[in-house]
Coordinates of C-alpha atoms in Angstrom, one line a residue:
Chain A
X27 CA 0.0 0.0 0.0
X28 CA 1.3 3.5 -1.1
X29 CA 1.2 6.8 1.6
X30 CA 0.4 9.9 0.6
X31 CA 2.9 12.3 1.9
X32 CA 2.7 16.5 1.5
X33 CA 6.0 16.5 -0.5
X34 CA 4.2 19.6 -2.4
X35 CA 3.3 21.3 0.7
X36 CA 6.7 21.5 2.5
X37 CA 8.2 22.6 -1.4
X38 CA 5.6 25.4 -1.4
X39 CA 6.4 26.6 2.2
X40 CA 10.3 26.4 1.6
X41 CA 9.8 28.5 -1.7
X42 CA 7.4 31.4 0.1
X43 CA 9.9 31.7 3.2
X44 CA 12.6 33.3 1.8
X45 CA 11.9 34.8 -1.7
X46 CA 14.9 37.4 -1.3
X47 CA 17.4 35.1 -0.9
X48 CA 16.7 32.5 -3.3
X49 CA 16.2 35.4 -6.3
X50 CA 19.8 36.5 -5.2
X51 CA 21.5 33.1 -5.2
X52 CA 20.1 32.1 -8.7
X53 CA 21.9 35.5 -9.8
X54 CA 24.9 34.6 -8.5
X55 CA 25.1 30.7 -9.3
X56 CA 22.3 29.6 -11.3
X57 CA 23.5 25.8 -12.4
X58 CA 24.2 25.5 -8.1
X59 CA 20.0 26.8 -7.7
X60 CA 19.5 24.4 -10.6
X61 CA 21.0 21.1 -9.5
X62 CA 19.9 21.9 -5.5
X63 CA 16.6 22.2 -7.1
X64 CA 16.8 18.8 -9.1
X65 CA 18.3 17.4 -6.0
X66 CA 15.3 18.4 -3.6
X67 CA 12.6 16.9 -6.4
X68 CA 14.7 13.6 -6.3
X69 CA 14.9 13.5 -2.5
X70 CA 10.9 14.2 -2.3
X71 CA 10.3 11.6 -5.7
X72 CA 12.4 8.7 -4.6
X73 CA 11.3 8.7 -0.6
X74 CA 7.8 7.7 -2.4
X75 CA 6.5 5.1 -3.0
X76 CA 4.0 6.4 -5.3
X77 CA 6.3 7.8 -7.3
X78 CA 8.7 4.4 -7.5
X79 CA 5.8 2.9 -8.8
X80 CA 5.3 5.3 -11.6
X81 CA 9.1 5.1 -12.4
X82 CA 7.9 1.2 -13.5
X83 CA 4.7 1.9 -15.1
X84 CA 6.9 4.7 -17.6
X85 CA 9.6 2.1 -17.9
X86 CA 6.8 -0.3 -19.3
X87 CA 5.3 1.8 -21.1
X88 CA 8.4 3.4 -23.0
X89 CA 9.2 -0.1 -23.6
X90 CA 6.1 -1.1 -25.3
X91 CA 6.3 2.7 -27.5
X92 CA 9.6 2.0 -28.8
X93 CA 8.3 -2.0 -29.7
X94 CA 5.8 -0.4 -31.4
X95 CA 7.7 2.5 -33.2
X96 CA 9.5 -0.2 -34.2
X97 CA 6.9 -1.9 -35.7
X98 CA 5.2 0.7 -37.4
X99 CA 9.1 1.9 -39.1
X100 CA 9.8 -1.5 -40.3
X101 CA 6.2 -1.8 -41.6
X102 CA 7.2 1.9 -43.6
X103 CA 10.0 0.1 -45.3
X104 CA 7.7 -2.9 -46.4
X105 CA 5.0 -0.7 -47.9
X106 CA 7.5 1.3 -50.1
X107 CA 9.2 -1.3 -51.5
X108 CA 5.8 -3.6 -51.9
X109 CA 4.9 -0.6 -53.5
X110 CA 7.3 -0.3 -55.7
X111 CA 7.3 -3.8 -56.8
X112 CA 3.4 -3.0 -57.8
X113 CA 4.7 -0.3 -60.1
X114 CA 7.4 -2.6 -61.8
X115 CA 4.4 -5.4 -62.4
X116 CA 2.5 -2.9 -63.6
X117 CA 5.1 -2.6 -66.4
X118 CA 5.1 -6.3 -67.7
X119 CA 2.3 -5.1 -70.4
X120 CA 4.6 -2.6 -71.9
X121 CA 7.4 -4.5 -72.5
X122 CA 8.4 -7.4 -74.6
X123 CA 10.3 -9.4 -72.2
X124 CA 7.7 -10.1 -69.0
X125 CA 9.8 -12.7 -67.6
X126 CA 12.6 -9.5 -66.4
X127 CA 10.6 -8.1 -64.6
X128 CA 9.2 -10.7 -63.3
X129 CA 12.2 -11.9 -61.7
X130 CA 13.2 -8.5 -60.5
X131 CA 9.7 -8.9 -58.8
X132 CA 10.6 -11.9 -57.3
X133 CA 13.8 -10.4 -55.6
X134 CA 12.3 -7.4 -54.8
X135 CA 9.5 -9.5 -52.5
X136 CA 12.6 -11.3 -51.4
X137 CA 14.3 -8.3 -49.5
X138 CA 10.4 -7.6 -48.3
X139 CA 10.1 -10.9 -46.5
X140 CA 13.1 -9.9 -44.7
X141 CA 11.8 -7.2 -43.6
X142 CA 8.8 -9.0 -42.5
X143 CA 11.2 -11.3 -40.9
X144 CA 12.2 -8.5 -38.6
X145 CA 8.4 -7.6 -38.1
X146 CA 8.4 -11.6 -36.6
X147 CA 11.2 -11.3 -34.8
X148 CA 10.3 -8.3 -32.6
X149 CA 6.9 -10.3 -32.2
X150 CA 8.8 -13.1 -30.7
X151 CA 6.7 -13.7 -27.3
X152 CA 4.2 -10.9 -27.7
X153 CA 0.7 -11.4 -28.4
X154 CA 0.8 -10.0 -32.0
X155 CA -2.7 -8.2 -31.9
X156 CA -1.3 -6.0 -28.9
X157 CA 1.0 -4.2 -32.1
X158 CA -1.4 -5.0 -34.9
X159 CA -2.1 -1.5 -35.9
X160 CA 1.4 -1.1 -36.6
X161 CA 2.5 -3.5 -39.4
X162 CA -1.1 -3.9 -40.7
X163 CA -0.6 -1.4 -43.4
X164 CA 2.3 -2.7 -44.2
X165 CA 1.4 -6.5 -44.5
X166 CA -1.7 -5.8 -46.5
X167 CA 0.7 -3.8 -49.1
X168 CA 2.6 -7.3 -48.6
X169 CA -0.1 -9.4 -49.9
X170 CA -1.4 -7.0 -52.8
X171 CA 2.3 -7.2 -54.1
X172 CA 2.4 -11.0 -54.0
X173 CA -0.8 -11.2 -54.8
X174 CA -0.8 -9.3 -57.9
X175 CA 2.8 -10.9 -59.2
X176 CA 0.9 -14.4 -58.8
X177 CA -2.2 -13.3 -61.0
X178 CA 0.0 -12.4 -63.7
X179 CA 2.6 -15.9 -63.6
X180 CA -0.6 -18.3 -62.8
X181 CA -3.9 -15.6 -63.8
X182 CA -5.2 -16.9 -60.3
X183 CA -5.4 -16.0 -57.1
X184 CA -3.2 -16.5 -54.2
X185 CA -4.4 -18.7 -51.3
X186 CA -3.6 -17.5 -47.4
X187 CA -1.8 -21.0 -47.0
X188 CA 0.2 -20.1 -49.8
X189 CA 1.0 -16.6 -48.5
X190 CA 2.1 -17.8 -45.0
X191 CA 4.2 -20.9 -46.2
X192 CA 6.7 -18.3 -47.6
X193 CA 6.9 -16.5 -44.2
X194 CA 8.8 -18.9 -42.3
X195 CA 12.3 -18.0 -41.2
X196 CA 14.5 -20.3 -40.0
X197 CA 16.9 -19.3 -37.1
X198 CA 19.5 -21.8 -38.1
X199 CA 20.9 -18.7 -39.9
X200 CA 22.5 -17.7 -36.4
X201 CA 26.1 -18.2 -35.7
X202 CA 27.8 -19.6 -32.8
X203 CA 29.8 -16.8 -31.0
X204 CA 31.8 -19.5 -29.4
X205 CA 33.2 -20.6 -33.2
X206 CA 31.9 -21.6 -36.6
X207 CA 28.9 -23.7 -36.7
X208 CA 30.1 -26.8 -38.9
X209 CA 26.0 -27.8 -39.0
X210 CA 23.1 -25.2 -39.2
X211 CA 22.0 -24.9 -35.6
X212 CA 17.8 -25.3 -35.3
X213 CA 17.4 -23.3 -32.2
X214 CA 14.0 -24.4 -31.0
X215 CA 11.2 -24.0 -33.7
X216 CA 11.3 -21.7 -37.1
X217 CA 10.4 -18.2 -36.5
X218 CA 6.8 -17.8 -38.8
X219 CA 5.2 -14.3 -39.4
X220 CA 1.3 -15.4 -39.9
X221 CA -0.4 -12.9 -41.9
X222 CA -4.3 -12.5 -40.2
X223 CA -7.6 -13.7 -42.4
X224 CA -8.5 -10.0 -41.9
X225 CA -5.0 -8.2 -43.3
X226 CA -5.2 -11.1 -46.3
X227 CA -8.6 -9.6 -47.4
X228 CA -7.9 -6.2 -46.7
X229 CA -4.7 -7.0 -49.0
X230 CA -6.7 -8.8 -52.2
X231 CA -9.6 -5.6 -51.9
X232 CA -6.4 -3.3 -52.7
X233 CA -5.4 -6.0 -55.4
X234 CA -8.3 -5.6 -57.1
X235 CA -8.1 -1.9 -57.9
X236 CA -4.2 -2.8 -59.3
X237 CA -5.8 -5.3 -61.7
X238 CA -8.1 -2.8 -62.8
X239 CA -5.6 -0.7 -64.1
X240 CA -3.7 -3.3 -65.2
X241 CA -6.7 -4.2 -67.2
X242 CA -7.3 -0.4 -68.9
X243 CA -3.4 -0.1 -69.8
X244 CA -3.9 -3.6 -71.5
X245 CA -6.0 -2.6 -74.0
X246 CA -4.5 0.5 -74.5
X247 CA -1.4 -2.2 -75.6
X248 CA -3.5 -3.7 -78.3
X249 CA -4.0 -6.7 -75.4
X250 CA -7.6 -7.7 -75.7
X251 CA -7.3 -11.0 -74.3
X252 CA -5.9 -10.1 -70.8
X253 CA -9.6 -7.8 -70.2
X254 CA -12.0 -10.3 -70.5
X255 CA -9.8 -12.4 -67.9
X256 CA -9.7 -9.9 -65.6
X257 CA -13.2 -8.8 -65.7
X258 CA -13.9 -12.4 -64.8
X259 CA -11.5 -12.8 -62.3
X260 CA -12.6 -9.6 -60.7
X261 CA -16.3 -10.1 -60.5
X262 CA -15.0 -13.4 -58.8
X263 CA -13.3 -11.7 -56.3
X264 CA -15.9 -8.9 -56.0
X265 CA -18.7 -11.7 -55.4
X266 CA -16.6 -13.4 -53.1
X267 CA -16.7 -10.0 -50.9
X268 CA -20.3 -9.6 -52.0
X269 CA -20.9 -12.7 -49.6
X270 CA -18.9 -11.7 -46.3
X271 CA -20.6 -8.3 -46.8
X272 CA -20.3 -6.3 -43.5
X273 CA -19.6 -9.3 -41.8
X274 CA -15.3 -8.9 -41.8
X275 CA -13.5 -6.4 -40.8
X276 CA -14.9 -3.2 -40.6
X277 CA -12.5 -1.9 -43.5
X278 CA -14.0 -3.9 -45.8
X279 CA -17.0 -2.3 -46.3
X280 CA -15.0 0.6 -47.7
X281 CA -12.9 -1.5 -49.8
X282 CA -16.1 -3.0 -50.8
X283 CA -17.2 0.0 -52.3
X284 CA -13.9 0.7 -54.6
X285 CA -14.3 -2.6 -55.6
X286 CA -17.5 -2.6 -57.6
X287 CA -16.2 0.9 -58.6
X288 CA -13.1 -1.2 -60.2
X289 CA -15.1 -3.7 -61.6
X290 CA -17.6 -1.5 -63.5
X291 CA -14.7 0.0 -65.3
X292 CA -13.7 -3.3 -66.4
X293 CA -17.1 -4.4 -67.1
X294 CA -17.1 -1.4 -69.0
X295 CA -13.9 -1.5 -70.7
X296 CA -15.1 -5.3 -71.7
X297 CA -18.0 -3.3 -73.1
X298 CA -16.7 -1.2 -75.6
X299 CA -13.9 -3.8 -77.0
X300 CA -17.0 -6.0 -77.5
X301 CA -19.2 -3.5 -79.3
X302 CA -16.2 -1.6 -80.9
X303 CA -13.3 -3.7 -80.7
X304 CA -13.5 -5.0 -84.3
X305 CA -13.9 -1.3 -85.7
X306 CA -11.2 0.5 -84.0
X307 CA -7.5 0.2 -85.0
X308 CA -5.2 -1.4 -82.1
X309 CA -3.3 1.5 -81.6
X310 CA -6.5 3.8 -81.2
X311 CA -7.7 1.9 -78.3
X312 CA -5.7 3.5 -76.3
X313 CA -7.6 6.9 -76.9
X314 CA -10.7 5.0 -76.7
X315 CA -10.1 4.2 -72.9
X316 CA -8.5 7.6 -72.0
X317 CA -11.7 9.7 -72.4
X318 CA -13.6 6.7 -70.3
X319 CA -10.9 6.6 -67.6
X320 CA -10.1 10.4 -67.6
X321 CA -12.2 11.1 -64.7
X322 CA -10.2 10.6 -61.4
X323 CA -12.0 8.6 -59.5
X324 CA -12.4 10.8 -55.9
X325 CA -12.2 7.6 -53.8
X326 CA -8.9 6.0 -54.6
X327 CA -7.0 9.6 -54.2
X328 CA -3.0 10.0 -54.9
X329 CA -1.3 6.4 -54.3
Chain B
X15 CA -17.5 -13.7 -34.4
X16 CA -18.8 -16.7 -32.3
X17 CA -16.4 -15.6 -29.5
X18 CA -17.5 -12.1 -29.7
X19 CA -21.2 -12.8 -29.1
X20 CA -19.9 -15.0 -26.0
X21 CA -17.7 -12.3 -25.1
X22 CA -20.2 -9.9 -25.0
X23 CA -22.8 -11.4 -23.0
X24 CA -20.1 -12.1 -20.4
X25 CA -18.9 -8.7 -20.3
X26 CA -22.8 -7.3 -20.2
X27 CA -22.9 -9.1 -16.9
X28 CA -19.5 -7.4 -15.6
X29 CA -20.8 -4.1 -16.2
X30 CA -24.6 -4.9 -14.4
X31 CA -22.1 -6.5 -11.3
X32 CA -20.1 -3.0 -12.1
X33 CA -22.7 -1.0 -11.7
X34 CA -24.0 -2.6 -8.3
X35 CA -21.0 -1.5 -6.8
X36 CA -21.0 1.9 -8.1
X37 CA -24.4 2.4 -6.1
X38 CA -23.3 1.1 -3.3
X39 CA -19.9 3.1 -3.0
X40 CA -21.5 6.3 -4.2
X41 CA -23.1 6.6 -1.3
X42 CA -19.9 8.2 0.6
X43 CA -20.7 11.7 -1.4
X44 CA -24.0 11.7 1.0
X45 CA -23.5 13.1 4.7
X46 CA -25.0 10.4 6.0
X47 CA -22.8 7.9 3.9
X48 CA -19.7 9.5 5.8
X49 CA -20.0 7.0 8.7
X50 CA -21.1 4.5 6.7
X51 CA -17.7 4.0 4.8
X52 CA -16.3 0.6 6.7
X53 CA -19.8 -1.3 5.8
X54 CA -19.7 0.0 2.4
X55 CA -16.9 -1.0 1.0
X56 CA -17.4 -4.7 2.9
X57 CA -20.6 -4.9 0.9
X58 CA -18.8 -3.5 -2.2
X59 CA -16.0 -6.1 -1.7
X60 CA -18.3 -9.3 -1.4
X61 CA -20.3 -7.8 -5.2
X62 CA -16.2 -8.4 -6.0
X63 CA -17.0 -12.2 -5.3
X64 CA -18.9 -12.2 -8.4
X65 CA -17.1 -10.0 -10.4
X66 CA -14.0 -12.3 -10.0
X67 CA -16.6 -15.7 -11.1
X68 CA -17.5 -13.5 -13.6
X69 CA -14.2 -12.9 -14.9
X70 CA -13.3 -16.1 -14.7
X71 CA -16.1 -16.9 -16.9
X72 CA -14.6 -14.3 -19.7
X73 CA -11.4 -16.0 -19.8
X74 CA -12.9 -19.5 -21.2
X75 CA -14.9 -17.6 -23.7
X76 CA -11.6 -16.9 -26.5
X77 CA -7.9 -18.4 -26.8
X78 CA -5.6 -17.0 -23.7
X79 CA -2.9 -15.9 -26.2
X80 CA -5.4 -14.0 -28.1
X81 CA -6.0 -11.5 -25.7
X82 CA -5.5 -8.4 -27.3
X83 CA -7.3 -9.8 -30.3
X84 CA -10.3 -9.2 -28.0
X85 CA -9.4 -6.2 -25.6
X86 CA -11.5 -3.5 -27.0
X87 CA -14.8 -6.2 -26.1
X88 CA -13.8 -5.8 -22.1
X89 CA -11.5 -2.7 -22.0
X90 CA -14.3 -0.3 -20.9
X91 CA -15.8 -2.5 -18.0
X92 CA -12.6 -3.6 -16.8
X93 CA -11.1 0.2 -15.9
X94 CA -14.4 0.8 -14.5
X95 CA -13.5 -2.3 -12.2
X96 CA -10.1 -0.9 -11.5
X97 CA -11.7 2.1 -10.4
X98 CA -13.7 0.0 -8.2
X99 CA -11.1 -1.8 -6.5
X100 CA -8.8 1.1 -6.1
X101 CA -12.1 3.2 -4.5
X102 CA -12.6 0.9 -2.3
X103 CA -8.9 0.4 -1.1
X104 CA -8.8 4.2 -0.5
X105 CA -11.7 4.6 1.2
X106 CA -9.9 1.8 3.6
X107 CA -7.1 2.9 3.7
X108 CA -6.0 6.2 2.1
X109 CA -3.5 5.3 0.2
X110 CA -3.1 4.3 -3.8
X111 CA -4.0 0.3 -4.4
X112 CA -0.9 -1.0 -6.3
X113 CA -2.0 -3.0 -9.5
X114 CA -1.2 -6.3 -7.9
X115 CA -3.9 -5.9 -5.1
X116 CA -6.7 -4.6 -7.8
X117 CA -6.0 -7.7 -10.2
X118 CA -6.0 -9.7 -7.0
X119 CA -9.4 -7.9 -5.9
X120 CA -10.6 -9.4 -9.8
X121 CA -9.1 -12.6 -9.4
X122 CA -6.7 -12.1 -12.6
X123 CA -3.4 -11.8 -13.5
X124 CA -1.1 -8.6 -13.6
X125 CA 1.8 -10.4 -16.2
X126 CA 0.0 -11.1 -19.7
X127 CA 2.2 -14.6 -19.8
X128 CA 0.8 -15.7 -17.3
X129 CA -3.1 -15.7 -18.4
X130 CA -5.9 -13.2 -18.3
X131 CA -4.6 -9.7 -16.5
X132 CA -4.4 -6.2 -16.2
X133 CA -2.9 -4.7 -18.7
X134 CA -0.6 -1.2 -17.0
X135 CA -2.8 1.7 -19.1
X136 CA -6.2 0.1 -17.7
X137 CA -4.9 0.1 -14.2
X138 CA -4.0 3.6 -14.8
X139 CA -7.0 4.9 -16.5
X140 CA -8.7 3.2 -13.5
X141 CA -7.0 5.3 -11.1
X142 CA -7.6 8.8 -12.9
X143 CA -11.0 8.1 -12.8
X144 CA -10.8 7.4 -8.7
X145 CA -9.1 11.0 -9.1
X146 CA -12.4 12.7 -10.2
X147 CA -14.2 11.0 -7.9
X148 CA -12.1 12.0 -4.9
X149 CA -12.1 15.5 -6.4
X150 CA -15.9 15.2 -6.0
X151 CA -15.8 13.9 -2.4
X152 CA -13.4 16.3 -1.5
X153 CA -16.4 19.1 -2.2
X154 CA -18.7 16.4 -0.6
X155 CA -16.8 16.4 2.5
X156 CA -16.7 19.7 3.3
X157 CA -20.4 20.0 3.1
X158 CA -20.9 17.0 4.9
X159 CA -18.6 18.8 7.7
X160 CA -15.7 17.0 7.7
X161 CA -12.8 19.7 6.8
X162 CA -9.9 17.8 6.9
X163 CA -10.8 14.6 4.6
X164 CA -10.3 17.6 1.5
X165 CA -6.7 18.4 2.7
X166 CA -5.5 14.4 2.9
X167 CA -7.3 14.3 -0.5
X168 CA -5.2 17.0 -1.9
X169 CA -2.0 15.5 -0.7
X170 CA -2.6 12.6 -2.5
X171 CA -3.9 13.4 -5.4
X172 CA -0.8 16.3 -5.9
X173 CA 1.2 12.9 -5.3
X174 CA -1.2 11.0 -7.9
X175 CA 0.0 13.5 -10.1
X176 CA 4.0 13.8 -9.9
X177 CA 3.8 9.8 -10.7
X178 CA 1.9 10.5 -13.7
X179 CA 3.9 13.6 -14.7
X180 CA 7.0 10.7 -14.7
X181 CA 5.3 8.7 -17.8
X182 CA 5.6 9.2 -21.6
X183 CA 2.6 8.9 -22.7
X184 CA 1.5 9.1 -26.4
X185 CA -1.4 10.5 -27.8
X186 CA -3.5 7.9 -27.1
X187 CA -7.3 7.4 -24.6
X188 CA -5.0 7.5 -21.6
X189 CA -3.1 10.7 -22.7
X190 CA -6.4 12.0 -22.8
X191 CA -8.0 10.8 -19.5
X192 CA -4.7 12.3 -17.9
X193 CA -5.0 15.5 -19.2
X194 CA -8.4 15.4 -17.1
X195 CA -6.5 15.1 -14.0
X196 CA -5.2 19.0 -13.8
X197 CA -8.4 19.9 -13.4
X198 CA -9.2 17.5 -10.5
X199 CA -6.1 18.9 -8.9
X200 CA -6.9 22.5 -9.7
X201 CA -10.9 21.7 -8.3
X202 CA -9.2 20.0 -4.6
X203 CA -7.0 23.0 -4.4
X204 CA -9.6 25.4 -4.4
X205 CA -11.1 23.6 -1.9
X206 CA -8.3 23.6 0.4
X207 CA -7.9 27.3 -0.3
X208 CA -11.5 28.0 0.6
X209 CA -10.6 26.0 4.1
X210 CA -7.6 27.6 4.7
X211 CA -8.4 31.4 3.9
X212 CA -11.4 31.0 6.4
X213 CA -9.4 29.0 8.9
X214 CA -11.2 26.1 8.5
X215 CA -8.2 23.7 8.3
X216 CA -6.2 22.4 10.6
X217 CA -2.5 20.4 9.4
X218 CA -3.8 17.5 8.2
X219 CA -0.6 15.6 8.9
X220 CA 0.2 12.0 7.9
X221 CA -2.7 9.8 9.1

């Protein structure tokens, strides 16, 4: 049990008692009115008990800010550069040789399940939903990245299982201090970063807007296959949401949304290739879509 | 979402046991309640006999490492509780209920390892709200006649405060809550000062 003592009182009388002299001495030697000052705030703070207590509580807490600041600049790094592997997909219609890029995809997603590595690492022991908030954004760029590099290779979609089985790290990577390790050491089980049910979703709604304009720069390519696969890929997805509804994750409803705004432009650009594919030169397409697509849509905003 | 529903029916019960005791502690602000305190807070600590089955109810109701998957569902009632518990132990005793004794009042754990417990920020936000209410029965004392209850208050609460003025805290629900507590300082010094000007109170002391 903690006592309450009048520390504050006693500072307050000390201070009244002799103005004069205490104005006079911090002329003279302010660092010496400085430290006796510190010095009477520690004597009062550590005699209580109160206060000891609080000294733990901000160690705790400090600890579990940094853990999360952590987190949430690790997370940072793994949006960017699953970011930037959505933009180099992106360029696989452009350009005559997919498998490149492709490959450079592959590496790039590499270095980011490193970095989600990390994410696992400082997770190690902590009940993950405690720091959830800050790697979410993060993972879900994660899974739109992989996501979208497994449509184009296998014009599918990714399963969870499929996302997860990549995410194991093994700790046999760590060297002996003591020497070289002849055999890879398997301290205790492989580290695994499980991505949620919730942050895979979350990840394929953000997918689906990539595919859409992966689908409208298609056919400005003179590619008129690749639209009426997407379209039906999409409006699988879409229905698949269409199902859980509000019943996920709040964001999803959102996502939701974006989603049927995505796949009416697809639908639509499925349209007019139908109805005026045949008359329109390849190379006009292009123009055909622009004036369609020209209209920024006010949800998606500046990626 | 099958847990939640559990969840939630489990929790609606904490609050109705949560509630129970709030009516029977509230009655200190009366004048009457004054002399009352010792019975009060033995009734309010048997309604802790159910909050603690109660709680041990909850814990069956999700997977123990998945706590925080689950936190927001009990957060609310469970500070509330914490305010309970550390109420109560003032009104015994005077002095600030350290977040082993409250999770022992609940029947739960303080280390997360270790099962279902009290997570540090819920403790605390427990405690700033005891710091309103003892701003409140500080005013209530004086009108009830007892003028020296405000200036023990005061001490403690001033002391409530340096400990909290040693944390980091982000901008978060707790940074919040805290920010309430200057003016439950500012409210318990007036009422001191209103004593003391009229000569009303004598040096409290240490109790």
């Amino acid at each position: 049990m903690l006592h309450a003592r009048p520390a504050n009182r006693q500072l307050w009388k000390r201070s009244s008692a002799a103005p004069h002299r205490a104005r006079r001495e911090s002329e003279a030697c302010p660092r010496r009115n400085a430290d006796a000052a510190l010095d009477r705030d520690a004597g009062a703070a550590s005699s209580s008990p109160v206060v000891a207590a609080f000294k733990v509580f901000q160690q705790e807490l400090d600890t579990k800010h940094d853990k999360h600041e952590r987190l949430v600049k690790i997370s940072r790094d793994v949006t960017i550069e699953s970011k930037r592997t959505i933009f180099l997909l992106h360029r696989v219609t452009s350009v005559p040789n997919a498998e490149d890029i492709l490959k450079e995809a592959e590496v790039k997603l590499d270095a980011v399940r490193q970095k989600i590595g990390q994410i696992a690492e400082e997770l190690r022991g902590e009940d993950l939903f405690q720091f959830h908030r800050a790697f979410t954004p993060g993972i879900q760029e994660y899974v739109e990245a992989v996501s979208f590099l497994h449509y184009i290779r296998h014009r599918g979609l990714i399963s969870l299982e499929e996302i997860n089985a990549r995410l194991v790290f093994s700790t046999a990577e760590k060297v002996d201090p003591e020497g070289t390790a002849e055999e890879p050491q398997t301290a205790g089980p492989a580290l695994t970063f499980q991505v949620t049910p919730s942050d895979y979703l979350l990840g394929v709604a953000d997918l689906t807007g990539e595919l859409m304009r992966m689908c409208i720069s298609s056919v400005g390519n003179g590619d008129i296959d690749t639209p009426f696969q997407l379209s039906q890929f999409l409006r699988q997805i879409h229905d698949g949401f269409s199902y859980i509804g509000n019943t996920g994750p709040y964001e999803v409803s959102k996502k939701l949304h974006t989603l049927r705004q995505s796949l009416g432009k697809v639908e639509d650009a499925c349209y007019a290739l139908r109805v005026r594919g045949s008359e329109i030169p390849k190379h006009m397409l292009a123009d055909v879509f622009s004036s369609r697509t020209a209209l920024p849509d006010p949800e998606e905003g500046v990626v | 979402a099958l847990h939640q529903k559990e969840i939630r029916k489990v929790v609606q019960t904490l609050e109705q046991a949560a509630r129970e005791i709030l009516t029977v502690l509230q009655s200190v602000h009366q004048p009457s309640g004054f002399k009352e305190i010792p019975s009060k807070c033995a009734k309010a600590r048997e309604l802790f006999c159910t909050v603690r089955t109660q709680l041990g109810e909850l814990k069956t109701k999700f997977p123990v490492e998945q706590y925080y998957r689950f936190h927001e569902h009990w957060r609310f009632v469970l500070q509330r509780l914490a305010f309970l518990a550390a109420f109560v132990v003032y009104l015994e005793t005077e002095t600030l209920v350290v977040r082993e004794e409250v999770a022992k009042i609940l029947g739960i754990q303080v280390v997360r390892e270790k099962g279902f417990h009290l997570d540090v920020e819920d403790y605390l936000a427990g405690v700033l709200i005891m710091a309103s209410e003892l701003s409140r029965l500080a005013v209530n004392s004086v009108t009830a006649g007892d003028y020296t209850r405000p200036l023990r208050i005061s001490n403690f609460i001033n002391e409530l405060d340096s400990g909290f003025r040693l944390l980091n805290l982000k901008n978060d629900p707790l940074r919040k809550r805290y920010d309430g507590l200057k003016y439950d300082v500012k409210k318990i010094e007036e009422v001191v000062y209103d004593l003391s000007i009229r000569g009303l109170a004598k040096d409290a002391g240490d109790k």
